Short mmCIF file of N, CA, C and O in Angstrom, two decimals:
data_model
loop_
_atom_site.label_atom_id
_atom_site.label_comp_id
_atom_site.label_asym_id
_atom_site.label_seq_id
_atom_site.Cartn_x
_atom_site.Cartn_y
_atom_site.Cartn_z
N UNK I 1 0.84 -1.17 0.00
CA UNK I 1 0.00 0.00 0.00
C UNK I 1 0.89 1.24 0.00
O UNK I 1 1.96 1.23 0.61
N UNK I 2 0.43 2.38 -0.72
CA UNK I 2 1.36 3.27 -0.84
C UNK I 2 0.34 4.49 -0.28
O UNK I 2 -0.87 4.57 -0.49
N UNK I 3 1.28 5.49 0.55
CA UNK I 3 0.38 6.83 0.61
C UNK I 3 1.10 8.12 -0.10
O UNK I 3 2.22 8.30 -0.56
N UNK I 4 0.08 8.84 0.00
CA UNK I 4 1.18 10.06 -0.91
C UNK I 4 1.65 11.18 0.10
O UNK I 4 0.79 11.67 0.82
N UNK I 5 2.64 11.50 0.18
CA UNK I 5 3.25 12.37 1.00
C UNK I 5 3.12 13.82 1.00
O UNK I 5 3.47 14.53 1.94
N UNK I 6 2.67 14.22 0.01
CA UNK I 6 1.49 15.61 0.26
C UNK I 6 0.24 15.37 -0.34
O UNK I 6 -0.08 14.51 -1.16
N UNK I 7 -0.23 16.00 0.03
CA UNK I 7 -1.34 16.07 -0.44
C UNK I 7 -1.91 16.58 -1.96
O UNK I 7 -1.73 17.78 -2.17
N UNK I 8 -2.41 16.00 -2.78
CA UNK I 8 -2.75 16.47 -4.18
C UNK I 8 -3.20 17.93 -4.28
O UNK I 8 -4.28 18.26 -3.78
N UNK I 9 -2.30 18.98 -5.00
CA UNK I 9 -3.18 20.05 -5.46
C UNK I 9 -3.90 20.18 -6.45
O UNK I 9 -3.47 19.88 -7.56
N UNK I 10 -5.65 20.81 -6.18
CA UNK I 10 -6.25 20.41 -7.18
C UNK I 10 -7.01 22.04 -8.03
O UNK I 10 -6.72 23.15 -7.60
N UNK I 11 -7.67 21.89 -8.87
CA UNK I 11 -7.91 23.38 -9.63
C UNK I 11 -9.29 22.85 -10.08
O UNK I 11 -9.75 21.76 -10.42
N UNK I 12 -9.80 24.23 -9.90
CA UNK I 12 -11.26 24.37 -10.07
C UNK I 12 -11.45 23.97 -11.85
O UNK I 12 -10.43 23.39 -12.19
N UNK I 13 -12.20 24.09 -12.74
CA UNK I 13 -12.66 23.30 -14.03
C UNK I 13 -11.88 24.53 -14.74
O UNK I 13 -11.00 24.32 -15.57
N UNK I 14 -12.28 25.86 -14.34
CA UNK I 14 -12.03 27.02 -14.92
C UNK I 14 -10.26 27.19 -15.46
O UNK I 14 -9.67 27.20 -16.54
N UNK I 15 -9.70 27.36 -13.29
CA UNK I 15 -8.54 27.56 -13.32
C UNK I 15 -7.50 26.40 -14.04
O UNK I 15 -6.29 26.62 -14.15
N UNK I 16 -8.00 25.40 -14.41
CA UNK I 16 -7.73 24.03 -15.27
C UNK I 16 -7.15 24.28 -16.43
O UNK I 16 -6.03 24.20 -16.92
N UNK I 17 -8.27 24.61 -16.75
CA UNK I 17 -8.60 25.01 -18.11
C UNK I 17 -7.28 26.44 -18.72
O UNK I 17 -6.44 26.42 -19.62
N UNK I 18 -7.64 27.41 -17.79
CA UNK I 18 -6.57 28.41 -18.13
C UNK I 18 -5.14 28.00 -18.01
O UNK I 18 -4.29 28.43 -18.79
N UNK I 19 -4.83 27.04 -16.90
CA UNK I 19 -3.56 26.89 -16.63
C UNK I 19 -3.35 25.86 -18.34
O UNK I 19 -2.74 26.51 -19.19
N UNK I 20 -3.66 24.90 -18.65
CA UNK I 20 -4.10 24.03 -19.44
C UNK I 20 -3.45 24.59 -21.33
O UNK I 20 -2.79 24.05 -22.22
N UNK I 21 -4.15 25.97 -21.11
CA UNK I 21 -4.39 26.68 -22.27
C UNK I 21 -5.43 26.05 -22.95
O UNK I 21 -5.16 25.71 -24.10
N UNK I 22 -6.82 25.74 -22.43
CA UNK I 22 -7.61 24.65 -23.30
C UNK I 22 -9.37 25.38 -22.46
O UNK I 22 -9.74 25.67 -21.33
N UNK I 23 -9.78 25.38 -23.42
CA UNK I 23 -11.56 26.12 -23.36
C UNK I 23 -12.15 24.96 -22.22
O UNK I 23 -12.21 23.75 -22.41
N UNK I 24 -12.57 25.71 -20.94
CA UNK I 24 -13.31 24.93 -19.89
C UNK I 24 -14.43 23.54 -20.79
O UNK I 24 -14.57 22.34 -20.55
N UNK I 25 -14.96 24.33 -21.72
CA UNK I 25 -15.59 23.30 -21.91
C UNK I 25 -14.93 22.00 -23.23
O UNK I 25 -15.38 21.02 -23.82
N UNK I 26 -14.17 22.47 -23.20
CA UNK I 26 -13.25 21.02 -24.05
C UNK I 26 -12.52 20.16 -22.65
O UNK I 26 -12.29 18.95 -22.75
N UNK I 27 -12.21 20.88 -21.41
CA UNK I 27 -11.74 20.10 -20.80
C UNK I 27 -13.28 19.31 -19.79
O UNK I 27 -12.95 18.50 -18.92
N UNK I 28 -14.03 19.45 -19.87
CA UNK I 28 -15.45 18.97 -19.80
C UNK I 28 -15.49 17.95 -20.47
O UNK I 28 -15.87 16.86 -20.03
N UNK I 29 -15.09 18.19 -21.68
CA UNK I 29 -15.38 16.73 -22.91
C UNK I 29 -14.44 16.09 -22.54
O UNK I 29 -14.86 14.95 -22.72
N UNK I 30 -13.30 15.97 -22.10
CA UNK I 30 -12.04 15.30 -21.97
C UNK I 30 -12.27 14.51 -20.32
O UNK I 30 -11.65 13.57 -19.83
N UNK I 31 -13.36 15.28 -19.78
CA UNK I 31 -13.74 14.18 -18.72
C UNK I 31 -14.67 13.50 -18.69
O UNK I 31 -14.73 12.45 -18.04
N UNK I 32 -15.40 13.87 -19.24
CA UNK I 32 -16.89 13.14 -20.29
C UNK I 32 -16.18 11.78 -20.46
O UNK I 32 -16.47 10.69 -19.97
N UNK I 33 -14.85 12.25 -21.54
CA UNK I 33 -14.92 10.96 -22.46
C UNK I 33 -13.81 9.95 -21.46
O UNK I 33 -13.43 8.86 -21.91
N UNK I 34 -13.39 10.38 -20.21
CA UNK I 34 -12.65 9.39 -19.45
C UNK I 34 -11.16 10.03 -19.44
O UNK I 34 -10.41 9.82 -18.48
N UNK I 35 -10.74 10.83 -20.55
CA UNK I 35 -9.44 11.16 -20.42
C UNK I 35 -8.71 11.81 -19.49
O UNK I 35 -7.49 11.77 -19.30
N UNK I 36 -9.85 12.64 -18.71
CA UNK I 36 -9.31 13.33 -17.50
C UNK I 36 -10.24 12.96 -16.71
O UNK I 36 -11.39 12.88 -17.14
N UNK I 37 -9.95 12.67 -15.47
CA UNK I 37 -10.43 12.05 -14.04
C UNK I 37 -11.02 13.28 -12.68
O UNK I 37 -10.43 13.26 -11.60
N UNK I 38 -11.82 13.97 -12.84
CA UNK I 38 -11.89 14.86 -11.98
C UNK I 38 -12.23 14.33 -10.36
O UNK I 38 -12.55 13.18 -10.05
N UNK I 39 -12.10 15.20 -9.66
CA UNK I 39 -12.77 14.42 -8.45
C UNK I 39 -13.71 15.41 -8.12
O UNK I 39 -13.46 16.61 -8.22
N UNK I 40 -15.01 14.85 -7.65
CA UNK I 40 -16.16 15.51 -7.38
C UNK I 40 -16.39 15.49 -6.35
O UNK I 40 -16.45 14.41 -5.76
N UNK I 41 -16.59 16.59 -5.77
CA UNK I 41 -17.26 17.16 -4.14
C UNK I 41 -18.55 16.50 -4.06
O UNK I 41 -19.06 15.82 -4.96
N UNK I 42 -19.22 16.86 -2.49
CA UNK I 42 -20.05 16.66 -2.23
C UNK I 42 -21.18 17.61 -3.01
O UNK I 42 -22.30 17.19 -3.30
N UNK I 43 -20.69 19.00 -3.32
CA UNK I 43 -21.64 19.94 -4.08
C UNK I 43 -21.69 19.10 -5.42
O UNK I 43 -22.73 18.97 -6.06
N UNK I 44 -20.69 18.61 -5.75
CA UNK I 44 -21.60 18.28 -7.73
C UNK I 44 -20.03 18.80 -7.92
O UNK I 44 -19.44 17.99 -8.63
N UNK I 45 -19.28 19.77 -7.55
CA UNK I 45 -18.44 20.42 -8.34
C UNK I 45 -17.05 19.65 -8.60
O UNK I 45 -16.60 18.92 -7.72
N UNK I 46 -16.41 19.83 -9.75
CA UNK I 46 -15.51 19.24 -10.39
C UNK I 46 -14.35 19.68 -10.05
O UNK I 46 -14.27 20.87 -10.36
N UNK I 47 -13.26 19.23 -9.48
CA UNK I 47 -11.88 19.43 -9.12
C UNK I 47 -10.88 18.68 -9.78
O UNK I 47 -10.89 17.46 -9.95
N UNK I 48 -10.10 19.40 -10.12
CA UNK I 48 -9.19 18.37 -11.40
C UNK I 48 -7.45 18.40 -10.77
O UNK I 48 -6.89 19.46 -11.05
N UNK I 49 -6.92 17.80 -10.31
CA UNK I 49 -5.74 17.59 -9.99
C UNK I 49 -4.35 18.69 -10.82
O UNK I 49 -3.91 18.65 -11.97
N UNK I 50 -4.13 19.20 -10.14
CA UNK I 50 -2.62 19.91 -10.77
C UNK I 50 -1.44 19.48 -11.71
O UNK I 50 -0.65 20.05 -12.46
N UNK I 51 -1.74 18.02 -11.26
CA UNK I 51 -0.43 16.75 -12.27
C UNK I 51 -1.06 16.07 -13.23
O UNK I 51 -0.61 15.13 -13.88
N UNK I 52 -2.33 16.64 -13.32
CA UNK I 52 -3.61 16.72 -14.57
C UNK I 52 -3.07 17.29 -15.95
O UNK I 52 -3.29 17.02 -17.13
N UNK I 53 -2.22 18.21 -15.27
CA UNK I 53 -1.92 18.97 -16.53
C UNK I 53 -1.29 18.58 -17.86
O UNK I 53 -1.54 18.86 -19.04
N UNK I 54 -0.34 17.77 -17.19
CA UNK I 54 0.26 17.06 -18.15
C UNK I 54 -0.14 16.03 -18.84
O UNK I 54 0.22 15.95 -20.01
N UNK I 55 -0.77 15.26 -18.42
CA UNK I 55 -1.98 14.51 -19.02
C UNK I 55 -2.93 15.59 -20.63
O UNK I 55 -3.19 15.34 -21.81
N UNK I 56 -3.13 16.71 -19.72
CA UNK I 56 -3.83 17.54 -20.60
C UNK I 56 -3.08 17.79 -22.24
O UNK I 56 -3.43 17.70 -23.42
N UNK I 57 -1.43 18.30 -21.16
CA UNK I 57 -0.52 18.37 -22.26
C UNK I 57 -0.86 17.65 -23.86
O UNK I 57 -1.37 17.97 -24.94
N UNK I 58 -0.09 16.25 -23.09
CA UNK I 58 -0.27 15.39 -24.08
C UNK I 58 -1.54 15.04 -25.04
O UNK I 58 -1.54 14.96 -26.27
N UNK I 59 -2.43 14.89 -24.29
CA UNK I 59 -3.67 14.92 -25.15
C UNK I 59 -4.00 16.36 -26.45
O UNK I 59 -4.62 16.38 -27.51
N UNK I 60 -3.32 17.32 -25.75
CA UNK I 60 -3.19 18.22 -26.87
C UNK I 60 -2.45 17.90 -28.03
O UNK I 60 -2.70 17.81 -29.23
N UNK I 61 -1.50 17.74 -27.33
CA UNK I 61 -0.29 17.22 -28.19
C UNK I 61 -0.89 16.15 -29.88
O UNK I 61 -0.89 16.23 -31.11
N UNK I 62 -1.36 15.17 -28.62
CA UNK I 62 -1.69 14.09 -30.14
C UNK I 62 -2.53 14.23 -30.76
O UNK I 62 -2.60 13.87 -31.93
N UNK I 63 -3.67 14.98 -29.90
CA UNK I 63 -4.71 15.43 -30.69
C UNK I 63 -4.58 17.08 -32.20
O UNK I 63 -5.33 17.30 -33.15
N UNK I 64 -3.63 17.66 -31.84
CA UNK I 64 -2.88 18.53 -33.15
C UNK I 64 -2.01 17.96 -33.70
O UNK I 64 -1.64 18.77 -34.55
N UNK I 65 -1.41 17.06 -33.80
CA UNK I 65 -0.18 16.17 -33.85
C UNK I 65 -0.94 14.75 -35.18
O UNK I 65 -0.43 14.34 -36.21
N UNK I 66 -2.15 14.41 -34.58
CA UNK I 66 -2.38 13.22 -35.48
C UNK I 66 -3.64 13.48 -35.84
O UNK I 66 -4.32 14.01 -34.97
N UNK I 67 -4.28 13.21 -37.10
CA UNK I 67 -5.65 13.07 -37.21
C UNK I 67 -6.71 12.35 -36.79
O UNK I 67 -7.47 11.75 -37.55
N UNK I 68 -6.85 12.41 -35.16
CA UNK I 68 -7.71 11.86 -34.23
C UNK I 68 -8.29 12.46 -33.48
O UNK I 68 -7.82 13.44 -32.91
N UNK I 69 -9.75 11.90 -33.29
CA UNK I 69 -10.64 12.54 -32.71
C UNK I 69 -10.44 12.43 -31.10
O UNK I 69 -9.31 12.07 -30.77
N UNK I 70 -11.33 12.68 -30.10
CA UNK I 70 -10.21 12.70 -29.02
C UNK I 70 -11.06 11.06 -28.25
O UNK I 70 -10.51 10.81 -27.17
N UNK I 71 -11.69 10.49 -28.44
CA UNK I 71 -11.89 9.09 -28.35
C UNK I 71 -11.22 8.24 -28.79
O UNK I 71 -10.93 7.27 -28.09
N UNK I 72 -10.72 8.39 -30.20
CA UNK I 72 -9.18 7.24 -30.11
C UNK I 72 -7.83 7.84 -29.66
O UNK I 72 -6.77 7.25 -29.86
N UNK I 73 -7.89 8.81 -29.16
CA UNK I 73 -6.66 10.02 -28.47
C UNK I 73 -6.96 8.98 -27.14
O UNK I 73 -5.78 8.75 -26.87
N UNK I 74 -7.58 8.35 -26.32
CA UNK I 74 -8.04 7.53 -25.07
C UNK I 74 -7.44 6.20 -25.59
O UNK I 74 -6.88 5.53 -24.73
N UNK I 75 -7.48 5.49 -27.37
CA UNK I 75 -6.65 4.08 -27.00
C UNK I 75 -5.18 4.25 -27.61
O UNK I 75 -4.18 3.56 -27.42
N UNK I 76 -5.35 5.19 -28.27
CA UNK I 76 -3.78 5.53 -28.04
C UNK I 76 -2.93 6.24 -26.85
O UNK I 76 -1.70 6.27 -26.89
N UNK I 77 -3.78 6.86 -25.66
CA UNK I 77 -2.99 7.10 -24.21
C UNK I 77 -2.84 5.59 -23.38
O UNK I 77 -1.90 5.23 -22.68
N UNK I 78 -3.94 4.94 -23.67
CA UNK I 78 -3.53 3.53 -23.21
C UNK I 78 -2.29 2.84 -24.04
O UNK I 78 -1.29 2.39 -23.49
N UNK I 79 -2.47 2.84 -24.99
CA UNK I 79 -1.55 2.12 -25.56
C UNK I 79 0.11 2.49 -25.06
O UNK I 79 0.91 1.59 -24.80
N UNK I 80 0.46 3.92 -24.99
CA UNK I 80 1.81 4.64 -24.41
C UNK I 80 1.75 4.17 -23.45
O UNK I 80 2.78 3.70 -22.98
N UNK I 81 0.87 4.10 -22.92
CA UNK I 81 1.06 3.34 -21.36
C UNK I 81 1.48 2.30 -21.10
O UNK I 81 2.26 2.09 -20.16
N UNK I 82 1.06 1.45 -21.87
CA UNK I 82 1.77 0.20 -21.62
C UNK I 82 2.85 -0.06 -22.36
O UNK I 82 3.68 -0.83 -21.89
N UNK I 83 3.02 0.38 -23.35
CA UNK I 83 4.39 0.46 -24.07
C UNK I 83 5.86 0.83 -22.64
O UNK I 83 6.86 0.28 -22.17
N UNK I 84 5.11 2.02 -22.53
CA UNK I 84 5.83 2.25 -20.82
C UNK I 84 6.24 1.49 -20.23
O UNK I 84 7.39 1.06 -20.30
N UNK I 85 5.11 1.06 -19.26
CA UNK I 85 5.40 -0.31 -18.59
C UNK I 85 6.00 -1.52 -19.04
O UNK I 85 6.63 -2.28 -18.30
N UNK I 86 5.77 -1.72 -20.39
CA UNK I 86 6.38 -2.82 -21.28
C UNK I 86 7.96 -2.45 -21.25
O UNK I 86 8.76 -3.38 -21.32
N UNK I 87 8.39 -1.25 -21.17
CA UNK I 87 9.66 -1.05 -21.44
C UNK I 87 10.31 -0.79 -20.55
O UNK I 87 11.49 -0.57 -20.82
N UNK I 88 9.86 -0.70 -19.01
CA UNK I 88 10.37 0.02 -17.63
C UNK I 88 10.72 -1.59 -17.04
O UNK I 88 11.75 -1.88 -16.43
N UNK I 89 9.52 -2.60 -17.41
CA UNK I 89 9.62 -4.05 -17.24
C UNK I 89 11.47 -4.76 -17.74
O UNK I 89 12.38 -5.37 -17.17
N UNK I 90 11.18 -4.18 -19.13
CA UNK I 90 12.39 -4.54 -19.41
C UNK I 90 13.77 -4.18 -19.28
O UNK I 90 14.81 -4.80 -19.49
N UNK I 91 13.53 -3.10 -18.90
CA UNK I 91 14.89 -2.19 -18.43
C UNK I 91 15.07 -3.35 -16.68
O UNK I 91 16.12 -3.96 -16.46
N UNK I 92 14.16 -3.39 -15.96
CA UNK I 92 14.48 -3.77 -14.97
C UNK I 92 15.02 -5.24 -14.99
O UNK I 92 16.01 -5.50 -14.30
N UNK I 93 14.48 -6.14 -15.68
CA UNK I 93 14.79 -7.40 -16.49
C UNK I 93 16.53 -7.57 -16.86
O UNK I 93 17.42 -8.35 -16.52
N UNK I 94 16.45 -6.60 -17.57
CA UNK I 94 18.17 -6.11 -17.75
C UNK I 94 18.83 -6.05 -17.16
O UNK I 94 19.74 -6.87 -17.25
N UNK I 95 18.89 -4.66 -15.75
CA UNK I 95 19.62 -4.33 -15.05
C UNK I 95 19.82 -5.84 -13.93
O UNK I 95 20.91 -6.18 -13.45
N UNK I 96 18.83 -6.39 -13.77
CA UNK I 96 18.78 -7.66 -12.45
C UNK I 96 19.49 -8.55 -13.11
O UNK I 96 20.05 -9.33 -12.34
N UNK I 97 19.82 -8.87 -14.96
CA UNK I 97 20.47 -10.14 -15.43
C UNK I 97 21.70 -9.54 -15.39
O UNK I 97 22.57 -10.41 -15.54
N UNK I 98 22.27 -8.20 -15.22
CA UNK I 98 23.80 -7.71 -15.82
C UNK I 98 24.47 -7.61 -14.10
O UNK I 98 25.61 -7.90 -13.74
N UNK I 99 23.09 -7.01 -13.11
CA UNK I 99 23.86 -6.16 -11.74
C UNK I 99 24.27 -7.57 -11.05
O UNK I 99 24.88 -7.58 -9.98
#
């Protein structure tokens, strides 16, 4: 079990959005469609994590970058992901057969 040693800073939908460089309501659709994870209060209201951003980044990124809509922009962030892990696996694989 792991805990986190500070506490998450998080930003209102708005301040998100500005920090983001991305229209409140595109980052709306981007939690709609699963790509961004907000956490919701007891009011209804949407709080989006600070280390969100980069997440955001990227989704910009591929989404000006490739001709995709931002629903397969979601199996291609999975896919980096495990490519990731596929390759962090193997680095460690390595270092344990050489150290």
């Amino acid at each position: 079990m792991t805990y986190a040693l500070v506490r998450p800073r998080y930003l209102s939908m708005d301040d998100f959005a500005a920090a983001a460089g991305l229209h409140p309501d595109l980052v709306a659709r981007l939690a709609a469609l699963g790509l961004l994870e907000p956490f919701v209060d007891a009011r209804g209201i949407r709080w989006f994590r600070a280390a969100d951003l980069a997440v955001a980044a990227r989704i910009h990124r591929l989404h000006t970058g490739l001709p995709l809509n931002y629903a397969a922009i979601g199996v291609v962030l999975d896919l980096l992901d495990r490519i990731d892990e596929l390759e962090a696996t193997l680095r460690r694989r390595s270092w344990t057969s050489t150290g």
